Amino acid sequence: MSTRATDCGVVDVVQTSRCSGDRLSTLQPVPLAPTGSVTDGAPALTVSVEAERQSIIGFGGAFTEAAAHALAQMGATRRDEALKAYFDPGSGLRYTLGRAHINSCDFALGNYAYDDVPGDFELRHFDISRDRRLLIPLIKDALALVPGGLRLLASPWSPPAWMKTNNEMNRGGWLRPECREAWALYFAKYISAYAAEGIPIWAVTVQNEPAVVQKWDSCIYSAEDERDFVKRFLGPELARQGLADVKILIWDYNKDRIFERASVVLADPGTARHVWGVGFHWYAGDHFDQLEKVRAAWPEKILLATEGCVEGAPALGAWAQGERYAHSIIGDLNHGAAGWLDWNLVLDREGGPNHVGNFCDAPIIADAATDTLHYQSSYYYIGHFSRHVRPGARRLESDAGQTGLETAAFRNPGGEIVVVVLNKTGEPRPFILRAGDRECAASIPPRSIQTLTLAAS
């Protein structure tokens, strides 16, 4: 390698690597030089510093009753450690987004609703006391750690059984037409009840996974159902209750059908005026092209990754989980997503609790028997984004060229350029990082991820 000595500054490098002990580890800075100075013949990874795209909202994970229960089984020191590991603005992943479930979800200790009184259309018996046991204290403790506040998204898995055609919260069913007004009021009651606890709700989704019958809490909406519920009931009810600033997202399911759903719901101007964005999950595969189609058709709407996790019992120490997260986050952000929410913040050693045995992995696994927290590879890989790409950052166009790497780039509000580089191959990959009029020689080990930060020029 040959470079000209300059005063172009340096690139700060943070690395996580399977083949070393590096876990969000700070490496020696790499000197920058004027573009054209590096002559080692390595392929270039290019950041177009003037090509700004969507603004980034942030990154986060879900507060579930399961996560709260798993942490409640740990000693107080370990519980505090887990919260700081995610939310502490210094040592943690610097999460600024969160998600909570309205009523129960599969990652609750059982089915529950805030009003189980059949026919209570005015919701006189609405009561969130169940959430005050474990869930609300967890959210409050996280809020206390985030100086700029936490944006909390709330999603229902099912209305109360009495509002549904199958008379149960599990196994699908539909919202009864005569209950649509009461169900919209239910959203408003929930938002107001949480506000009274000191927890502001930033946004809601209409329904988690509205196109699939699950053996756990679930409810089916056709695209037309979702369109009409938002237009005639949810949007107007939030406005009547003085909650029009609470954002509404539709879909909240896999990317393979996101454009199909949006094409029906957002084609109606009366609905579209209430809809802030479209949420999506990762379980059907990449389908990044579907995000592009939505972004092109409705550029004013926000795309938000609202859930993703590795299904099945936790595999402690497995490396593929982290790579899957990074691949998905890079692809989603490069195709228009404004933020990314993981699923459960913490689960127990079994991958629960889950009231129907739908066990999953999480970035932090809590082993109550030994009072130990296990940090999975996904924890570190997510951190390469959440710790360095700050709310208000703008995505920049980037091109990995012939490097064999995956990459995404951003300009933070302070002007620094952040480049995340993923190497899923079994070989080290040298490359030239080229950003505007500056470049440097760099290399990433096999099965690794790096975050490279260039000071504002």
Coordinates of C-alpha atoms in Angstrom, one line a residue:
M1 CA 0.0 0.0 0.0
S2 CA 1.1 3.5 -0.7
T3 CA -0.5 6.8 0.5
R4 CA 0.4 10.4 0.6
A5 CA 0.8 11.9 4.1
T6 CA -2.0 14.5 4.6
D7 CA -4.0 16.1 7.4
C8 CA -7.3 14.6 6.2
G9 CA -7.9 13.1 9.7
V10 CA -8.6 9.5 10.6
V11 CA -11.3 6.9 10.5
D12 CA -12.4 5.6 13.9
V13 CA -13.0 1.8 13.6
V14 CA -15.2 -0.4 15.9
Q15 CA -15.2 -4.1 15.3
T16 CA -17.0 -7.3 16.2
S17 CA -15.4 -10.5 14.9
R18 CA -16.0 -14.2 15.3
C19 CA -12.3 -15.0 15.0
S20 CA -11.2 -12.8 17.8
G21 CA -12.4 -11.4 21.1
D22 CA -13.5 -8.2 19.5
R23 CA -17.1 -7.3 20.6
L24 CA -17.9 -3.7 19.7
S25 CA -14.2 -3.1 20.3
T26 CA -12.4 0.1 19.3
L27 CA -9.5 -0.5 17.1
Q28 CA -6.6 1.8 16.1
P29 CA -7.8 4.7 13.9
V30 CA -7.0 4.5 10.2
P31 CA -5.4 7.6 8.5
L32 CA -7.4 9.3 5.8
A33 CA -5.9 10.7 2.6
P34 CA -7.2 12.6 -0.4
T35 CA -9.1 10.6 -2.9
G36 CA -6.7 8.9 -5.4
S37 CA -3.9 8.6 -2.9
V38 CA -4.4 4.9 -2.0
T39 CA -2.7 2.7 -4.6
D40 CA -2.8 -0.8 -3.1
G41 CA -5.2 -2.1 -5.8
A42 CA -7.9 -3.2 -3.4
P43 CA -11.5 -2.8 -4.6
A44 CA -13.3 0.4 -3.5
L45 CA -16.3 0.8 -1.2
T46 CA -17.8 4.1 -2.2
V47 CA -20.0 6.5 -0.2
S48 CA -21.8 9.2 -2.2
V49 CA -21.6 11.9 0.5
E50 CA -24.0 14.3 -1.4
A51 CA -26.7 11.7 -2.0
E52 CA -28.8 12.0 1.1
R53 CA -31.9 9.8 1.5
Q54 CA -34.4 9.1 4.3
S55 CA -33.9 10.3 7.8
I56 CA -33.3 7.7 10.5
I57 CA -35.6 7.5 13.5
G58 CA -33.6 5.0 15.5
F59 CA -33.3 1.5 16.8
G60 CA -34.8 -0.5 19.6
G61 CA -36.5 -3.6 20.9
A62 CA -39.7 -4.8 22.4
F63 CA -40.9 -4.7 26.0
T64 CA -42.9 -7.8 26.5
E65 CA -44.4 -9.4 29.6
A66 CA -42.0 -12.3 28.9
A67 CA -39.0 -10.0 28.9
A68 CA -40.1 -8.3 32.1
H69 CA -40.7 -11.7 33.8
A70 CA -37.4 -13.1 32.7
L71 CA -35.6 -10.1 34.2
A72 CA -37.7 -10.2 37.3
Q73 CA -36.2 -13.7 38.0
M74 CA -32.7 -12.3 38.0
G75 CA -30.9 -10.4 40.8
A76 CA -31.4 -6.7 40.8
T77 CA -27.8 -6.1 39.7
R78 CA -28.3 -8.3 36.6
R79 CA -31.7 -6.7 35.8
D80 CA -30.1 -3.2 35.9
E81 CA -27.2 -4.5 33.8
A82 CA -29.6 -5.7 31.0
L83 CA -31.4 -2.4 31.0
K84 CA -28.2 -0.4 30.8
A85 CA -26.8 -2.7 28.1
Y86 CA -29.6 -1.5 25.9
F87 CA -30.6 2.0 26.9
D88 CA -27.6 3.6 28.7
P89 CA -26.5 6.5 26.4
G90 CA -22.8 5.8 27.3
S91 CA -22.1 2.1 27.7
G92 CA -25.3 0.7 26.2
L93 CA -26.7 0.2 22.7
R94 CA -28.3 3.6 22.9
Y95 CA -31.7 2.4 22.0
T96 CA -34.3 5.2 21.3
L97 CA -37.2 3.0 20.1
G98 CA -39.4 0.5 22.0
R99 CA -42.4 -1.6 21.3
A100 CA -45.1 -2.8 23.6
H101 CA -48.1 -5.1 23.2
I102 CA -51.7 -3.9 23.8
N103 CA -53.4 -6.8 25.6
S104 CA -51.4 -10.0 25.6
C105 CA -49.2 -11.5 22.9
D106 CA -47.6 -14.9 22.7
F107 CA -44.7 -13.6 24.8
A108 CA -47.0 -13.0 27.8
L109 CA -47.6 -15.4 30.6
G110 CA -51.1 -16.0 29.3
N111 CA -54.0 -14.4 27.5
Y112 CA -55.3 -11.2 29.0
A113 CA -57.2 -8.1 28.0
Y114 CA -57.8 -4.8 29.7
D115 CA -61.6 -5.2 29.5
D116 CA -63.0 -8.7 29.6
V117 CA -66.6 -7.7 30.3
P118 CA -68.8 -8.7 27.3
G119 CA -70.8 -5.9 25.9
D120 CA -68.9 -3.2 27.7
F121 CA -68.9 -1.0 24.6
E122 CA -68.2 2.1 26.6
L123 CA -65.2 0.4 28.3
R124 CA -66.2 1.3 31.8
H125 CA -64.2 -1.7 33.1
F126 CA -61.0 -0.8 31.2
D127 CA -58.0 -1.5 33.5
I128 CA -54.3 -1.8 32.8
S129 CA -53.4 -3.1 36.3
R130 CA -52.0 -6.3 34.8
D131 CA -49.3 -4.3 33.0
R132 CA -48.4 -2.5 36.3
R133 CA -47.1 -5.8 37.8
L134 CA -44.1 -6.2 35.5
L135 CA -44.3 -4.5 32.1
I136 CA -44.8 -0.9 33.1
P137 CA -42.0 -0.9 35.7
L138 CA -39.6 -2.2 33.1
I139 CA -40.6 0.5 30.6
K140 CA -40.3 3.2 33.2
D141 CA -36.8 2.0 34.2
A142 CA -35.7 2.1 30.6
L143 CA -37.2 5.6 30.1
A144 CA -35.2 6.8 33.0
L145 CA -32.0 5.9 31.1
V146 CA -32.8 7.7 27.8
P147 CA -32.1 11.4 28.0
G148 CA -33.9 12.4 24.8
G149 CA -36.9 10.2 25.5
L150 CA -38.0 6.8 24.2
R151 CA -40.3 6.5 21.2
L152 CA -42.7 3.7 22.1
L153 CA -44.7 1.9 19.5
A154 CA -47.8 -0.1 20.7
S155 CA -49.3 -3.0 18.8
P156 CA -52.3 -5.2 19.5
W157 CA -52.2 -9.0 18.9
S158 CA -55.9 -9.5 19.6
P159 CA -58.9 -7.5 20.8
P160 CA -60.7 -9.0 23.8
A161 CA -62.4 -12.3 23.1
W162 CA -65.9 -10.8 23.3
M163 CA -65.1 -8.4 20.4
K164 CA -64.1 -11.3 18.0
T165 CA -66.0 -13.6 15.8
N166 CA -64.4 -16.7 17.3
N167 CA -64.9 -15.6 20.9
E168 CA -61.3 -16.2 21.9
M169 CA -58.1 -14.2 21.7
N170 CA -56.1 -17.0 20.0
R171 CA -56.5 -18.7 16.6
G172 CA -57.4 -15.7 14.5
G173 CA -61.0 -14.7 14.2
W174 CA -62.1 -11.3 13.0
L175 CA -63.1 -8.1 14.8
R176 CA -66.9 -8.0 15.0
P177 CA -68.3 -5.1 12.9
E178 CA -70.4 -3.9 15.9
C179 CA -67.2 -3.7 18.0
R180 CA -65.2 -1.5 15.7
E181 CA -66.1 1.7 17.5
A182 CA -65.4 0.2 20.9
W183 CA -62.1 -1.2 19.7
A184 CA -61.0 2.2 18.4
L185 CA -61.9 3.7 21.8
Y186 CA -59.8 0.9 23.3
F187 CA -56.7 2.3 21.6
A188 CA -57.4 5.7 23.0
K189 CA -58.0 4.4 26.5
Y190 CA -54.7 2.5 26.3
I191 CA -52.8 5.6 25.2
S192 CA -54.3 7.7 27.9
A193 CA -53.8 5.1 30.6
Y194 CA -50.1 4.8 29.7
A195 CA -49.8 8.6 29.6
A196 CA -51.2 8.7 33.1
E197 CA -48.3 6.3 34.1
G198 CA -45.8 8.7 32.7
I199 CA -45.3 6.6 29.5
P200 CA -46.0 8.5 26.3
I201 CA -47.1 6.3 23.3
W202 CA -45.5 7.6 20.2
A203 CA -47.2 5.4 17.6
V204 CA -49.6 2.4 17.2
T205 CA -50.0 -0.3 14.6
V206 CA -53.5 -1.4 13.7
Q207 CA -52.8 -5.1 14.2
N208 CA -49.8 -7.3 14.6
E209 CA -49.6 -9.8 11.7
P210 CA -53.2 -9.2 10.4
A211 CA -53.0 -11.8 7.6
V212 CA -52.3 -15.0 9.5
V213 CA -54.1 -17.2 11.9
Q214 CA -51.8 -18.0 14.8
K215 CA -52.3 -20.5 17.6
W216 CA -51.6 -17.6 19.9
D217 CA -53.2 -14.1 20.2
S218 CA -54.1 -13.1 16.6
C219 CA -56.8 -11.3 14.6
I220 CA -57.5 -11.2 10.9
Y221 CA -58.0 -8.0 8.9
S222 CA -58.3 -8.0 5.1
A223 CA -56.7 -4.9 3.4
E224 CA -60.2 -3.5 3.0
D225 CA -61.0 -4.1 6.7
E226 CA -57.8 -2.3 7.8
R227 CA -58.5 0.6 5.4
D228 CA -62.0 1.1 6.6
F229 CA -61.1 0.7 10.3
V230 CA -58.5 3.4 10.1
K231 CA -60.6 5.7 8.1
R232 CA -64.0 5.4 9.9
F233 CA -62.9 4.5 13.4
L234 CA -59.3 4.6 14.6
G235 CA -58.2 7.8 13.0
P236 CA -61.3 9.8 13.9
E237 CA -61.4 8.4 17.4
L238 CA -57.8 9.4 18.2
A239 CA -58.5 12.8 16.8
R240 CA -61.7 13.1 19.0
Q241 CA -59.7 12.2 22.1
G242 CA -57.0 14.8 21.4
L243 CA -54.5 12.1 20.3
A244 CA -54.1 12.9 16.6
D245 CA -50.3 13.3 17.2
V246 CA -50.1 9.6 17.9
K247 CA -48.9 8.0 14.6
I248 CA -50.7 5.2 12.9
L249 CA -48.8 2.4 11.0
I250 CA -50.5 -0.2 8.9
W251 CA -49.6 -3.8 8.0
D252 CA -47.1 -4.8 10.7
Y253 CA -46.3 -8.1 8.9
N254 CA -43.9 -9.6 6.4
K255 CA -42.3 -7.7 3.5
D256 CA -43.4 -10.2 0.8
R257 CA -46.9 -8.7 0.7
I258 CA -46.3 -5.1 2.0
F259 CA -46.9 -3.5 -1.4
E260 CA -50.1 -5.5 -2.0
R261 CA -51.5 -4.3 1.4
A262 CA -50.3 -0.7 1.0
S263 CA -51.9 -0.6 -2.5
V264 CA -55.3 -1.1 -1.0
V265 CA -55.1 0.9 2.2
L266 CA -53.1 3.9 1.0
A267 CA -55.0 4.2 -2.3
D268 CA -57.9 5.6 -0.2
P269 CA -57.2 9.3 0.5
G270 CA -59.5 9.2 3.5
T271 CA -57.4 6.5 5.1
A272 CA -54.0 7.7 3.9
R273 CA -54.4 11.0 5.7
H274 CA -54.5 9.1 9.0
V275 CA -51.6 6.8 8.1
W276 CA -48.1 7.9 9.0
G277 CA -46.3 4.8 7.9
V278 CA -46.1 1.1 7.1
G279 CA -44.6 -1.4 9.5
F280 CA -43.0 -4.7 8.5
H281 CA -41.4 -8.0 9.8
W282 CA -38.6 -10.2 8.3
Y283 CA -40.0 -13.7 8.6
A284 CA -40.8 -14.3 4.9
G285 CA -37.3 -13.3 3.8
D286 CA -35.6 -10.2 2.4
H287 CA -38.0 -8.9 -0.2
F288 CA -36.2 -5.6 -0.2
D289 CA -37.7 -4.8 -3.6
Q290 CA -41.1 -4.6 -2.0
L291 CA -39.9 -1.8 0.3
E292 CA -38.6 0.0 -2.8
K293 CA -42.0 -0.3 -4.4
V294 CA -43.8 1.2 -1.4
R295 CA -41.2 4.0 -1.1
A296 CA -41.6 4.9 -4.8
A297 CA -45.4 4.9 -4.7
W298 CA -45.8 6.7 -1.3
P299 CA -42.5 8.6 -0.6
E300 CA -44.3 10.6 2.1
K301 CA -45.0 7.5 4.2
I302 CA -42.5 6.1 6.7
L303 CA -41.2 2.5 6.4
L304 CA -40.4 1.0 9.8
A305 CA -39.1 -2.5 10.7
T306 CA -41.3 -3.4 13.6
E307 CA -40.3 -6.9 14.5
G308 CA -37.7 -9.6 13.7
C309 CA -36.1 -12.4 15.8
V310 CA -34.5 -15.8 15.3
E311 CA -37.2 -18.4 15.9
G312 CA -36.6 -21.4 18.0
A313 CA -34.8 -22.0 21.3
P314 CA -31.7 -19.9 22.0
A315 CA -28.4 -21.3 20.6
L316 CA -25.9 -19.6 22.9
G317 CA -22.8 -18.3 21.1
A318 CA -24.1 -18.9 17.6
W319 CA -22.7 -16.4 15.1
A320 CA -25.3 -16.7 12.3
Q321 CA -27.9 -14.7 14.3
G322 CA -25.8 -11.6 14.3
E323 CA -25.1 -11.8 10.6
R324 CA -28.8 -12.3 9.9
Y325 CA -29.6 -9.2 11.8
A326 CA -26.9 -7.1 10.1
H327 CA -27.8 -8.3 6.7
S328 CA -31.5 -7.5 7.3
I329 CA -30.8 -4.1 8.8
I330 CA -28.5 -3.1 6.0
G331 CA -30.9 -4.2 3.4
D332 CA -34.0 -2.6 5.0
L333 CA -32.2 0.8 5.6
N334 CA -30.8 0.8 2.1
H335 CA -34.3 0.3 0.7
G336 CA -36.0 3.0 2.6
A337 CA -36.6 1.9 6.2
A338 CA -36.3 4.8 8.7
G339 CA -35.7 2.6 11.8
W340 CA -35.4 -1.0 13.1
L341 CA -37.1 -2.7 16.0
D342 CA -36.0 -6.0 17.4
W343 CA -38.5 -8.3 19.1
N344 CA -38.0 -9.4 22.8
L345 CA -35.3 -7.4 24.6
V346 CA -34.6 -10.4 26.9
L347 CA -35.8 -14.0 27.1
D348 CA -35.0 -16.9 29.5
R349 CA -32.8 -19.8 28.8
E350 CA -35.7 -21.7 27.1
G351 CA -36.5 -18.8 24.8
G352 CA -39.6 -17.7 26.7
P353 CA -41.7 -17.6 28.7
N354 CA -44.3 -18.0 25.9
H355 CA -47.8 -19.2 26.7
V356 CA -48.1 -21.4 23.6
G357 CA -44.5 -22.7 23.5
N358 CA -43.4 -20.4 20.6
F359 CA -39.9 -20.1 21.9
C360 CA -37.4 -17.7 20.2
D361 CA -33.9 -16.3 20.6
A362 CA -33.1 -12.8 21.9
P363 CA -29.9 -10.7 21.9
I364 CA -29.7 -11.1 25.7
I365 CA -30.6 -14.4 27.4
A366 CA -31.2 -14.4 31.1
D367 CA -30.3 -17.6 33.0
A368 CA -32.0 -17.3 36.4
A369 CA -30.4 -20.5 37.7
T370 CA -26.9 -19.0 37.5
D371 CA -27.9 -15.3 37.6
T372 CA -26.1 -14.9 34.3
L373 CA -26.8 -12.8 31.2
H374 CA -25.6 -14.3 27.9
Y375 CA -25.0 -11.7 25.2
Q376 CA -25.7 -13.2 21.8
S377 CA -23.9 -12.2 18.6
S378 CA -27.1 -10.3 17.6
Y379 CA -26.6 -8.0 20.5
Y380 CA -23.2 -6.8 19.2
Y381 CA -24.2 -6.7 15.6
I382 CA -27.2 -4.5 16.3
G383 CA -24.9 -2.3 18.3
H384 CA -22.9 -1.5 15.2
F385 CA -25.9 0.5 14.0
S386 CA -27.7 1.7 17.2
R387 CA -24.6 3.0 19.0
H388 CA -23.3 5.0 16.0
V389 CA -26.2 5.9 13.7
R390 CA -28.1 8.5 15.7
P391 CA -31.7 9.7 15.4
G392 CA -31.9 12.4 12.7
A393 CA -29.1 10.8 10.6
R394 CA -29.6 10.8 6.9
R395 CA -28.8 7.7 4.9
L396 CA -26.2 8.1 2.2
E397 CA -26.0 6.1 -1.0
S398 CA -23.2 3.6 -0.9
D399 CA -21.8 1.0 -3.2
A400 CA -19.7 -2.0 -2.0
G401 CA -18.5 -2.6 -5.6
Q402 CA -16.3 -5.7 -6.0
T403 CA -15.4 -6.0 -2.3
G404 CA -17.8 -8.9 -1.5
L405 CA -19.1 -6.9 1.4
E406 CA -22.5 -5.5 2.5
T407 CA -22.6 -1.9 3.6
A408 CA -24.8 1.0 4.6
A409 CA -23.7 4.6 5.2
F410 CA -25.2 7.6 7.0
R411 CA -24.5 11.2 7.9
N412 CA -25.2 11.9 11.6
P413 CA -26.7 15.3 12.7
G414 CA -23.3 16.4 13.8
G415 CA -21.9 15.9 10.3
E416 CA -19.8 12.8 10.8
I417 CA -20.1 10.0 8.3
V418 CA -20.8 6.5 9.6
V419 CA -20.2 3.4 7.4
V420 CA -21.3 -0.1 8.5
V421 CA -19.5 -2.9 6.7
L422 CA -20.5 -6.6 7.0
N423 CA -18.3 -9.5 6.0
K424 CA -20.2 -12.8 6.0
T425 CA -17.5 -14.6 4.0
G426 CA -14.7 -16.9 5.4
E427 CA -12.0 -14.7 4.0
P428 CA -10.5 -11.3 5.1
R429 CA -11.5 -8.5 2.7
P430 CA -9.2 -5.6 2.1
F431 CA -10.9 -2.5 0.6
I432 CA -10.5 1.2 0.0
L433 CA -13.1 3.3 1.8
R434 CA -13.8 6.3 -0.4
A435 CA -16.1 9.0 0.8
G436 CA -16.2 12.3 -1.2
D437 CA -12.7 13.7 -1.4
R438 CA -11.3 11.4 1.3
E439 CA -10.3 7.7 1.3
C440 CA -8.3 5.2 3.3
A441 CA -7.0 1.6 3.1
A442 CA -9.0 -0.7 5.3
S443 CA -9.5 -4.4 5.8
I444 CA -12.2 -6.5 7.6
P445 CA -11.6 -10.0 9.0
P446 CA -13.8 -13.0 8.0
R447 CA -17.2 -13.3 9.7
S448 CA -17.0 -9.8 11.1
I449 CA -18.7 -6.4 11.2
Q450 CA -17.2 -2.9 11.4
T451 CA -18.5 0.6 12.0
L452 CA -16.2 3.2 10.5
T453 CA -16.7 6.9 11.4
L454 CA -15.2 9.8 9.5
A455 CA -15.3 13.2 11.2
A456 CA -17.2 15.9 9.5
S457 CA -15.1 17.4 6.7

